[in-house]
XYZ file of C-alpha atoms in Angstrom:
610
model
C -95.206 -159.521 47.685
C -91.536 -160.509 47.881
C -89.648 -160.847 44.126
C -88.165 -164.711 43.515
C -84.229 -165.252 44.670
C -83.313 -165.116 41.043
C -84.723 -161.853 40.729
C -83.690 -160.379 43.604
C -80.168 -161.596 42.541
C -80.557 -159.448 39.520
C -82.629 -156.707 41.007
C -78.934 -156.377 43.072
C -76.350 -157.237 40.402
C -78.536 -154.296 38.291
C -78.326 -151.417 41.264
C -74.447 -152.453 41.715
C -74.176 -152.342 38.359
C -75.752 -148.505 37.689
C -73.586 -147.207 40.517
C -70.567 -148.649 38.823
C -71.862 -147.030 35.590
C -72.624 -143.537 37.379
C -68.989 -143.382 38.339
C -67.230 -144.001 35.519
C -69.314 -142.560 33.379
C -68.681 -139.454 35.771
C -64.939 -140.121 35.988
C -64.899 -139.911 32.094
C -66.933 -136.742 32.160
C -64.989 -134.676 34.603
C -61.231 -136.533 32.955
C -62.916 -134.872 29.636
C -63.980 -131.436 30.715
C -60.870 -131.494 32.734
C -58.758 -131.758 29.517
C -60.887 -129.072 27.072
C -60.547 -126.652 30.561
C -56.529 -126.953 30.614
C -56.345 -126.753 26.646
C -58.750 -123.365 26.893
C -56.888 -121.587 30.206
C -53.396 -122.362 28.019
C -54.773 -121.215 25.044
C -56.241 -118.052 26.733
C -53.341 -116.687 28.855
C -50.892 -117.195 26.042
C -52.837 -114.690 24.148
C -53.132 -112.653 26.582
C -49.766 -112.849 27.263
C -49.023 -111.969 23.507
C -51.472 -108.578 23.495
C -49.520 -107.675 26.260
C -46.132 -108.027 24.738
C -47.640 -106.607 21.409
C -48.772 -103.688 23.828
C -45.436 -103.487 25.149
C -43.710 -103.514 21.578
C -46.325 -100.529 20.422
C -45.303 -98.460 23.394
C -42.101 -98.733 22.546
C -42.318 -97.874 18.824
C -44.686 -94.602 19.608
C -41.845 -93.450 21.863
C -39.271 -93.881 19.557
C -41.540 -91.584 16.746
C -42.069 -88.931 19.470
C -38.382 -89.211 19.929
C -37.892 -88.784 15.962
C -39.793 -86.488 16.149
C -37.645 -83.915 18.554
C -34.759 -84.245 16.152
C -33.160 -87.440 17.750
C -32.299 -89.246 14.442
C -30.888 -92.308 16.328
C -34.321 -93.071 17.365
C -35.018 -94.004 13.658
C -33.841 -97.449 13.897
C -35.330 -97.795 16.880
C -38.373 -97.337 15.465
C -37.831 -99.437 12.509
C -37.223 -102.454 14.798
C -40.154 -101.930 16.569
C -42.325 -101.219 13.625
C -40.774 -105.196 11.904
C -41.547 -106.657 15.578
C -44.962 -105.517 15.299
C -45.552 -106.295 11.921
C -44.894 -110.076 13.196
C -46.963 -110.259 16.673
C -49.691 -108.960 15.142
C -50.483 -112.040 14.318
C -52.740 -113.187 17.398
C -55.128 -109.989 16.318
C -55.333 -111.541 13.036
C -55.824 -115.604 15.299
C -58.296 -113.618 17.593
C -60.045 -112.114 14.789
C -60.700 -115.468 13.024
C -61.831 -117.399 15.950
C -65.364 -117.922 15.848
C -65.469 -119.103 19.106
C -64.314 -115.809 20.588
C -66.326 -113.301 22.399
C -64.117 -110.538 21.004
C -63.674 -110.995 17.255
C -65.079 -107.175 16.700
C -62.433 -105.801 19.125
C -59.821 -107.671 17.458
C -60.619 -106.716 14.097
C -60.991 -102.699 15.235
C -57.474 -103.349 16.904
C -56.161 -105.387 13.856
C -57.722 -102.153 11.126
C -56.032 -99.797 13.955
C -52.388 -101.442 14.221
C -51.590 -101.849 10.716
C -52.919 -97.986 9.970
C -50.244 -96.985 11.998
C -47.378 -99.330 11.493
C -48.276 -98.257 7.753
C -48.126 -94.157 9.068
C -44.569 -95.402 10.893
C -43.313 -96.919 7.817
C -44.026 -93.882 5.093
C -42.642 -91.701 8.091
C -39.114 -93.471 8.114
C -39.590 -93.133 4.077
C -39.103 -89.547 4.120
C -35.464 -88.975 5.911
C -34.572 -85.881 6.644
C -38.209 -84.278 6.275
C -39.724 -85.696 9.267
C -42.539 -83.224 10.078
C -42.126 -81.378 13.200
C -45.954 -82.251 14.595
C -47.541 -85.490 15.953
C -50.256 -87.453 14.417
C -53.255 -88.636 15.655
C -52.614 -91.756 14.318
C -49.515 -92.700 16.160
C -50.340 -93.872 19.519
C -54.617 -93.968 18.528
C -54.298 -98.502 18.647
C -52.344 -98.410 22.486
C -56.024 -97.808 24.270
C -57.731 -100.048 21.481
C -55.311 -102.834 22.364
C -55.624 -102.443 26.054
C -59.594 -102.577 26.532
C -58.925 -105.702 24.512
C -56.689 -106.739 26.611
C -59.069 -105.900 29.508
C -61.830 -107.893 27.816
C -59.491 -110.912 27.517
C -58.001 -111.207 30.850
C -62.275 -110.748 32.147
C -62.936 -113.564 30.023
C -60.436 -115.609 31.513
C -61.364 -114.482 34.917
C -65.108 -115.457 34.200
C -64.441 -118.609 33.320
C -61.759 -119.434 35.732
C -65.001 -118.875 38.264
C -67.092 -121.103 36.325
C -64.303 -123.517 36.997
C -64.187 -123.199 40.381
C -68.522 -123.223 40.818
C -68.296 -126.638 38.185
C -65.657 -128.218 40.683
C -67.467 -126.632 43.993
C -71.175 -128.304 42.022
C -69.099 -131.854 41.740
C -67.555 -131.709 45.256
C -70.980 -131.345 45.816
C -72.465 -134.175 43.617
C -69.456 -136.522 44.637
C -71.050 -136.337 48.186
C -74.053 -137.043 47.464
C -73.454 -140.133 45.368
C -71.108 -141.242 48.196
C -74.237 -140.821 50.673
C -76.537 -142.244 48.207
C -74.498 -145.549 47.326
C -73.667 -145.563 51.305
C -77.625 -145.368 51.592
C -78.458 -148.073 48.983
C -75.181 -150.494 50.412
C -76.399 -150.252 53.878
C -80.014 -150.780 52.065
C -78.858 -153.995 50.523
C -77.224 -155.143 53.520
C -79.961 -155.161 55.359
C -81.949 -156.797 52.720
C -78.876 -159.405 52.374
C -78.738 -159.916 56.091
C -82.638 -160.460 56.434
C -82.104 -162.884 53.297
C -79.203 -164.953 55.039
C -81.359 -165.097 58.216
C -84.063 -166.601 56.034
C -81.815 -168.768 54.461
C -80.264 -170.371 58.014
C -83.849 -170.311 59.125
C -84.609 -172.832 56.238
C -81.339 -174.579 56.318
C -81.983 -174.848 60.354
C -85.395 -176.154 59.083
C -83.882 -178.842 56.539
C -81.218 -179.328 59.503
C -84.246 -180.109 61.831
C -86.184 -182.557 59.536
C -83.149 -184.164 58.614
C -82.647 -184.683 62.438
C -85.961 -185.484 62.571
C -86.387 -187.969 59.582
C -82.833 -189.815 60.792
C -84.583 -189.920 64.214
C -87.501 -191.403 62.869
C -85.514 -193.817 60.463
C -83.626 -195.179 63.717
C -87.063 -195.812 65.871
C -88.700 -197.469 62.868
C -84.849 -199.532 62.712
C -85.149 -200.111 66.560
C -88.828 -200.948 66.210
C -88.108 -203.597 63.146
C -85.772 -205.131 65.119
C -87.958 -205.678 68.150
C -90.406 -206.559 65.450
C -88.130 -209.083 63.927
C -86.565 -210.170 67.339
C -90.422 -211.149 68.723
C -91.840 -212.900 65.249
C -88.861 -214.813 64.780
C -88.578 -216.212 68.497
C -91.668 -217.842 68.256
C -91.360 -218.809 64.765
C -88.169 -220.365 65.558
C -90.109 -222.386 68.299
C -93.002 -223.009 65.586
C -90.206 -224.204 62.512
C -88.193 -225.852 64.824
C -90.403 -227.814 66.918
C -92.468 -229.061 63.534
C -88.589 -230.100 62.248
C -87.922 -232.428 65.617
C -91.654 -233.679 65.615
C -91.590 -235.009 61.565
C -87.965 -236.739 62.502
C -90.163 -238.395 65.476
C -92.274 -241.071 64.792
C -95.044 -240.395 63.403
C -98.181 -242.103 60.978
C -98.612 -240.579 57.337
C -102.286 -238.309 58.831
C -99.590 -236.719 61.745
C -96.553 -236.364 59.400
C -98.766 -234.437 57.356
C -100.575 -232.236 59.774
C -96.800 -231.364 60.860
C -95.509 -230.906 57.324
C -98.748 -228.379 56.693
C -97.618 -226.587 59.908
C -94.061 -226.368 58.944
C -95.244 -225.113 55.670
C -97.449 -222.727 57.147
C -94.353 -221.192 59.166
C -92.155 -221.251 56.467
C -94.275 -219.049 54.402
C -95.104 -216.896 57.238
C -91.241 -216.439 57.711
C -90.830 -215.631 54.154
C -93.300 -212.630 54.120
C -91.767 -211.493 57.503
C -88.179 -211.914 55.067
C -90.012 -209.314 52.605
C -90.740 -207.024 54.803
C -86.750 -207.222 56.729
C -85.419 -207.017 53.416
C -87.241 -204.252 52.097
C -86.726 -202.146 54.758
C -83.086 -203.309 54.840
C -82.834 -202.222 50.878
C -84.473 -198.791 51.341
C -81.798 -197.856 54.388
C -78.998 -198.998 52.639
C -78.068 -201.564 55.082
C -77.935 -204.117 52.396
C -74.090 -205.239 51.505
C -73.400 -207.985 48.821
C -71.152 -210.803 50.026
C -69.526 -212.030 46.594
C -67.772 -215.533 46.983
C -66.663 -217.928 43.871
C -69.233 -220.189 43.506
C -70.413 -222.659 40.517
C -73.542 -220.754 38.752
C -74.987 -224.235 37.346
C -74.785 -225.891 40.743
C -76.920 -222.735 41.666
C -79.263 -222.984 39.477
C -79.690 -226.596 39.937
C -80.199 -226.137 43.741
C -82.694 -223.576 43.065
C -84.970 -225.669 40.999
C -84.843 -228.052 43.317
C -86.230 -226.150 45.917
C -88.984 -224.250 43.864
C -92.797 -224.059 44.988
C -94.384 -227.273 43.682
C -96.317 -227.150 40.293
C -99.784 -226.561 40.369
C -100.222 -228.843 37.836
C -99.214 -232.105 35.916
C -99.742 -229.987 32.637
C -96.776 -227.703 33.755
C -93.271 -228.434 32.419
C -90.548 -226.420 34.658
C -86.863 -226.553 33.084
C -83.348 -224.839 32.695
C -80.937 -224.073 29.995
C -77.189 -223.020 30.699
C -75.196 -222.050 27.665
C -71.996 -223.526 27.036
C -70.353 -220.156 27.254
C -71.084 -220.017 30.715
C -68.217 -220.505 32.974
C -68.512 -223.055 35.662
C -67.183 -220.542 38.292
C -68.140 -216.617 38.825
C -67.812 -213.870 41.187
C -71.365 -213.692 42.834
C -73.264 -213.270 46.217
C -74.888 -216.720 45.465
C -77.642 -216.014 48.363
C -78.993 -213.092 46.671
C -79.298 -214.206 43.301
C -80.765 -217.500 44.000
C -83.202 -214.637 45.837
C -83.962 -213.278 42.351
C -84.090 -216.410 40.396
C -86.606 -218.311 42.994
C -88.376 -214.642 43.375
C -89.219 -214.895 39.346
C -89.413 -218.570 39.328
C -91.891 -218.892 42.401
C -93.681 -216.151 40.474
C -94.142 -218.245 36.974
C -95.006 -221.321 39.356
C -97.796 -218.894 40.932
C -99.236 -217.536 37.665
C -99.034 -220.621 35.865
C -101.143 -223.326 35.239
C -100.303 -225.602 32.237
C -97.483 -224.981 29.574
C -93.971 -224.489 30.322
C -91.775 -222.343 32.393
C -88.175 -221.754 31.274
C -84.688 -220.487 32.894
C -82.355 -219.435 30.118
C -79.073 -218.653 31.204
C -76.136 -217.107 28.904
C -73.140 -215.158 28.586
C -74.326 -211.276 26.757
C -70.611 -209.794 26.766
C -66.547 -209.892 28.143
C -64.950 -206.915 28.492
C -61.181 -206.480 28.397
C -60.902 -207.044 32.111
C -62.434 -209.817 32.249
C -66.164 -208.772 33.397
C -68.981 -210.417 32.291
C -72.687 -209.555 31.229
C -74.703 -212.879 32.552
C -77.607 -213.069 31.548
C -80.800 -214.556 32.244
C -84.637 -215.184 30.757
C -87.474 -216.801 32.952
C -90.088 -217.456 30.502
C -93.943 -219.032 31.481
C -97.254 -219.354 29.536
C -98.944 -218.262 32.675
C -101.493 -215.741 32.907
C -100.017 -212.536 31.469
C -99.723 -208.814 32.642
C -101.411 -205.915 30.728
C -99.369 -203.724 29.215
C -100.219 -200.332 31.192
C -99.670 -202.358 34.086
C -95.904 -203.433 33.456
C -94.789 -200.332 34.787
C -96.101 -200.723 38.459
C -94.671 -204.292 38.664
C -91.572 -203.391 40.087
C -93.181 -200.527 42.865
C -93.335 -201.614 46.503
C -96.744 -202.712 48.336
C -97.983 -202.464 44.878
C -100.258 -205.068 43.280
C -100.372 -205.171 39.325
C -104.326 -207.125 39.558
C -105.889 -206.419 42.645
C -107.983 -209.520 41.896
C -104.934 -211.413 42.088
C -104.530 -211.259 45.154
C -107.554 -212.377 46.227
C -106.276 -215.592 43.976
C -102.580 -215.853 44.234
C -101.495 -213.903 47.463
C -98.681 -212.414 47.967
C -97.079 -209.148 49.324
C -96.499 -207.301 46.683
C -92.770 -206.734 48.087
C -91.184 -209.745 45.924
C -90.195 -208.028 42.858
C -88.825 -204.365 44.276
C -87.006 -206.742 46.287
C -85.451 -208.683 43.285
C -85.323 -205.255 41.370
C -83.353 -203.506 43.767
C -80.811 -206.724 44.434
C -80.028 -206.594 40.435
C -79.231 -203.226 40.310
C -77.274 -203.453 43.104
C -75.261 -206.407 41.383
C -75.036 -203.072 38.428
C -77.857 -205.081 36.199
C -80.697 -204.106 34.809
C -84.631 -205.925 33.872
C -86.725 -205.868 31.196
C -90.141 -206.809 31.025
C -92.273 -208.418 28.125
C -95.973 -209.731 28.744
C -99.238 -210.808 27.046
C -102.189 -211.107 28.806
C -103.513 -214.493 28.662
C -100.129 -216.484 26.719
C -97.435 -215.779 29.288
C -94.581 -213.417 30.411
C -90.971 -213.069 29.743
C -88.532 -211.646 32.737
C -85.330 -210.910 30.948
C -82.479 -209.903 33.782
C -78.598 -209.672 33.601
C -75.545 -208.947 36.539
C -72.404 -207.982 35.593
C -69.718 -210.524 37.006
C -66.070 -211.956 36.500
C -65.289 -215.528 35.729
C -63.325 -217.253 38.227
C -60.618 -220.311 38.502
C -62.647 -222.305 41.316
C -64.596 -221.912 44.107
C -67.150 -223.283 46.568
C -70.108 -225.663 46.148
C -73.285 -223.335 46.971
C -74.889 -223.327 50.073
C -78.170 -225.578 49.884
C -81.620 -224.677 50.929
C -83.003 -227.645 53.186
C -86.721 -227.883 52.316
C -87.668 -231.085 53.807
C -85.624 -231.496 56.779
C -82.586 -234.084 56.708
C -82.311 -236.516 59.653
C -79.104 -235.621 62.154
C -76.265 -237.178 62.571
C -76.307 -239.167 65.480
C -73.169 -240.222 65.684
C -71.446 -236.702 65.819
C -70.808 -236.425 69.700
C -69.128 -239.660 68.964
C -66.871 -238.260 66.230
C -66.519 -234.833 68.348
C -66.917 -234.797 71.831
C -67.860 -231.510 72.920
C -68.742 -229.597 76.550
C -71.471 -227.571 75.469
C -73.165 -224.674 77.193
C -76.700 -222.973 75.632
C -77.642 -219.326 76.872
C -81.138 -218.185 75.986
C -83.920 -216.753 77.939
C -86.953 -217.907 76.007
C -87.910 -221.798 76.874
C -89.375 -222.540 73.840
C -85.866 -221.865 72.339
C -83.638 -223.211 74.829
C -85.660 -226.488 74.363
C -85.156 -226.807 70.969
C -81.960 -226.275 70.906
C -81.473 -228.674 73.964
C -83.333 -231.309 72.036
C -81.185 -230.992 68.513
C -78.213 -231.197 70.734
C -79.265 -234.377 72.278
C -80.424 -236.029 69.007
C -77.034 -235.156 67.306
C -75.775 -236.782 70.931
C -74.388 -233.826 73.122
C -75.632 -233.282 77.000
C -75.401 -229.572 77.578
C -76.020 -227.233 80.536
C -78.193 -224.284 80.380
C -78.373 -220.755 81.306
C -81.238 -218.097 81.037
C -79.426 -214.939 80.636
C -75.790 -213.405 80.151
C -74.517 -213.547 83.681
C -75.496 -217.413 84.664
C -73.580 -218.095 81.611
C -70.474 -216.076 82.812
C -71.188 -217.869 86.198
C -71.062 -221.238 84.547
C -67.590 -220.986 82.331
C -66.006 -219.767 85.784
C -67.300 -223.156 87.229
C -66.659 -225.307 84.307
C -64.724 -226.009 80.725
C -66.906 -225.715 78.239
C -65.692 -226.003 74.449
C -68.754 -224.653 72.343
C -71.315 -221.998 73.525
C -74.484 -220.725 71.890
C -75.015 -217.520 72.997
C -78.620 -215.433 72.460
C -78.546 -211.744 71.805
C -80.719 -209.718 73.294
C -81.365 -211.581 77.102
C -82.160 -209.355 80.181
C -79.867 -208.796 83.366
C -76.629 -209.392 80.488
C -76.704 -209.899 76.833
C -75.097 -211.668 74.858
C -72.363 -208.870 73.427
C -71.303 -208.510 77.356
C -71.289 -211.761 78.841
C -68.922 -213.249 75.587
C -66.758 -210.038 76.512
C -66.837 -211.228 79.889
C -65.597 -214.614 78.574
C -62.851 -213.230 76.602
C -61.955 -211.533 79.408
C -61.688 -214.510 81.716
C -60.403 -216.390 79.266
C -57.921 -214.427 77.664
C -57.789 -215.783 74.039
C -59.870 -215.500 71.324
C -60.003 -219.294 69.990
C -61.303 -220.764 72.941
C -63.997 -221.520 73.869
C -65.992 -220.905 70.464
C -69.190 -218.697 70.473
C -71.724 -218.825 68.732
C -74.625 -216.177 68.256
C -78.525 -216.904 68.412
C -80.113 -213.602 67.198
C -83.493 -213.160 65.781
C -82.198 -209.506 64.848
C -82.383 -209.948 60.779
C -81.353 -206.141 59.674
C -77.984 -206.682 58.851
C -75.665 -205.056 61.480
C -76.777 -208.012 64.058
C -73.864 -210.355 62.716
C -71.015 -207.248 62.930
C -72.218 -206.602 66.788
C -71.553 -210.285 66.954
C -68.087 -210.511 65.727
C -67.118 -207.199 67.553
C -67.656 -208.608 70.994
C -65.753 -211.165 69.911
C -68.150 -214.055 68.608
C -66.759 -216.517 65.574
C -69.949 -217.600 64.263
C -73.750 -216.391 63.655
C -76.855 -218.358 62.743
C -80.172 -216.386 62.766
C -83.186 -217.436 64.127
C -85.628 -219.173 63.362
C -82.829 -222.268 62.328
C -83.171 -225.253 61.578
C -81.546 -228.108 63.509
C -79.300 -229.162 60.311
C -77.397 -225.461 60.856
C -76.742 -226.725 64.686
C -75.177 -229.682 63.163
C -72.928 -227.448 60.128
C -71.842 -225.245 62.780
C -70.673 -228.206 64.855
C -69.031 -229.622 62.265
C -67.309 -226.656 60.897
C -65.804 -225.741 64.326
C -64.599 -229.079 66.103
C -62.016 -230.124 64.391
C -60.335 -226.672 65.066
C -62.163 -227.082 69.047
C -59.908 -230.090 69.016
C -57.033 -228.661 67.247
C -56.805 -226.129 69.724
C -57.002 -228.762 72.897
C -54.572 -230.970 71.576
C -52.316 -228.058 70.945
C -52.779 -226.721 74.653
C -52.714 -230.014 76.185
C -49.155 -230.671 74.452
C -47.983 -227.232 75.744
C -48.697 -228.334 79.337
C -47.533 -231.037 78.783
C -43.987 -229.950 77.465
């Protein structure tokens, strides 16, 4: 059973730890015994070296009485000196007979009792001068053999443990090696454990490496899938929208306009689930980027009431309130939050009945900078939302009444949507509800006020009759590119009802063909079209044409994931319009690019000219 990382981290750190311990601990020791050894061999040969000298001194002084003795008088000093000297060095008998450490206290003593016995028999011999007896005593001389077994004794001592010594440091030589084998043991031990760890560890991090791979991999199929997904719903449904667009312009009898207006409907909502689904899976990739512009938040709001679901009933009241503190102009992505407001709006509408449904909007806070907390409260007397189910309102593919679906419809993607947006603008949502008398969504963004900016761009529910009269005003060569029929036919027939003739291609390389063969001033180009896209044949154009301005390009892509307008502008496209469109965006695009179309002819032509 293998221990836990942690513990195997301490399990190590412990072991390292011991060894460390061992070693200084033995360092100390052998620094210690090391110090009492010196102290004891210093101690030991200096008294050997005085019982030696007070050997040496006692020699001396029983000469000198033997001399005294044969009638040399001189030798009396002699022996005087010797008998003070000795009187002083025997000290260390009197040391070594004290020391209760010492092996040879009883030695010392008999020595010590010996030595003064005869320095005593010296000293009442020099008392009598002149009657020095003519015979020896056996008490001069009887300490000199005393004194040297002593001495013997001493010196053995010393030699003993001198050899102790040498067996202690020959025993830690010894046990030195052997901890040096055993920590070499136990490193090599824990290297191999550490070595099998780190191959476990870049097993796993190979592993993590591999489903990363693996889950990027799988993140860019489902992309690539979605936007085949997106690119073959929204072809058709561009036919479907924009077909049902031309056909209630045409004339028709109130039954026909509205069998057309309930299939327009019909797509319309159809595209807006498809929306959900792009723009959920757009959120949870991160390919989602806000695109703040100035714009006037009460002209927002006005435009987004105006394009709200209709009311389910004459009993329901729908209305907005903008505080005064609001400023007329703030820093916003204007698309996304008339997302949010229509996403809670079309929500109250849906739940709803009779009563009212509100739109509060208010300033919370200014900071120093400038930033604002705007805030806003969509309130409705609709049907309510249990309190244990609050929390799941805001979870994907999640449903807060099953049985409300059955009723109501919906995706369940609305909200997560609208959630995620808000945070994204750094706000936050609260949520109060009671089942049966109504809800109230309570949601704020943090943005700056601004000095002026642009009108917001309006939703066109029921579609607006064209502008006849515009081929008149600009008179454009026009060239569509698009392999699907259904397409190219629509956007043939806008073209002719805003008054344009235009020539047609069905994929990239007829349209390079074409712009060899002829001038053309405006082209809308379609993405993805077999033989050549669109990215290549508009590089192709550049190419031939060797400026940027001219002719202008416009993209047709049904690819609604985000990164399908930068591909655009990188081959060198000026404008996008995603599919399905309606045939008031062929007309805004017109607009917004032929006066600088005819700008940039006039300019040309008075080059050539020159």
């Amino acid at each position: 059973m293998s221990l836990p990382a942690s513990k195997k981290l301490f399990v190590n750190f412990m072991v390292k730890l011991l060894l460390i311990l061992v070693i200084i601990g033995g360092g100390i020791s052998l620094f210690s015994y090391n110090k009492e050894n010196t102290a004891y061999f210093k101690q030991k040969q200096h008294v050997v070296d005085q019982l030696v000298s007070l050997s040496g001194v006692l020699q001396s002084a029983n000469y000198a009485y033997v001399n005294l003795l044969n009638a040399d008088s001189a030798q009396a000093d002699s022996l005087s000196t010797h008998v003070t000297t000795l009187s002083k060095e025997k000290e260390v008998l009197e040391v070594l007979s004290q020391d209760a450490e010492s092996n040879n206290r009883a030695e010392a003593n008999a020595v010590l009792s010996s030595l003064e016995t005869e320095i005593r028999f010296y000293s009442s011999q020099l008392a009598q001068t002149g009657n020095v007896l003519g015979e020896t005593s056996e008490v001069a001389g009887a300490t000199n053999p005393l004194l040297n077994s002593l001495i013997k004794k001493e010196r053995d001592e010393l030699k003993t443990r001198i050899a102790q010594n040498d067996g202690f440091y020959a025993n830690l030589g010894f046990l030195v090696v052997s901890v040096g084998i055993l920590v070499m043991i136990m490193i090599i031990i824990l290297y191999f454990r550490s070595q099998k760890s780190l191959q476990k560890q870049m097993a796993h991090a190979k592993e993590i490496h591999n489903a990363k791979l693996a889950a990027q991999s799988a993140n860019n199929a489902k992309s690539e899938y979605l936007a085949m997904i997106s690119h073959e719903i929204r072809t058709p449904m561009n036919g479907v929208l924009g077909m049902s667009n031309l056909l209630m312009e045409g004339s028709l009898n109130e039954e026909q306009k509205e069998y057309a207006k309930t299939i327009h409907n019909s797509a319309e909502s159809l595209l807006r689930i498809v929306n959900d689904v792009l723009d959920f899976s757009r959120i949870e990739s991160g390919k989602v980027q806000l695109d703040k512009t100035t714009t006037d938040i009460r002209e927002l709001i006005a435009q987004t009431f105006a394009i709200l679901p209709k009311k389910t009933s004459e009993q329901l009241k729908i209305d907005y309130w903008i505080d005064e503190s609001v400023p007329q102009f703030v820093y916003i992505d204007q698309i996304r939050l008339k997302q949010v407001l229509l996403n809670f709006l079309g929500n109250a509408v849906k739940f709803t009945s009779q009563g009212n449904i509100t739109l509060e909007c208010k300033v919370i806070d200014k900071d120093e900078n400038g930033f604002i907390r705007l805030g806003f409260i969509v309130r409705d007397t609709g049907i309510g939302i249990a309190e244990d189910r609050i929390k799941f309102l805001f979870k994907p593919f999640v449903q807060v009444d099953h049985t409300t679906v059955r009723k109501y419809g919906g995706t369940g993607l609305g909200l997560n949507i609208a959630y995620n947006l808000i945070s994204m603008m750094e706000g936050k949502v609260k949520v109060d509800s009671i089942v049966g008398k109504g809800s109230i969504f309570t949601f704020f963004i943090v943005t700056k006020e601004m000095s002026g900016g642009q009108k917001p761009k309006s939703a066109v529910g029921v579609p607006s009759a064209l502008d006849v009269a515009l081929s008149t005003l600009y008179p454009l060569n026009i060239l569509v590119v698009d392999d699907n029929e259904i397409n190219l036919m629509l956007i043939t027939k806008t073209l002719s009802k805003l008054g344009y003739e235009c020539k047609k291609a069905s994929n990239g390389q007829l349209a390079v063909e074409l712009v060899k063969q002829n001038e053309f001033d405006l082209i809308f180009m379609d993405m993805q079209m077999p033989i050549m896209d669109g990215t290549v044949a508009t590089t192709e154009i550049r190419k031939y044409y060797r400026v940027y301005e001219y002719p202008v390009v416009i993209a047709l892509t049904a690819n609604a994931l985000g990164d399908g307008k930068d591909k655009c502008l990188e081959a060198g496209m000026q404008d996008f319009i995603a599919k399905p469109f309606k045939p008031a965006e062929i007309e805004e695009v017109i607009r917004k690019w032929a006066p600088k179309i005819v700008k940039y002819k006039d300019k040309t032509q008075s080059i050539f000219l020159s």
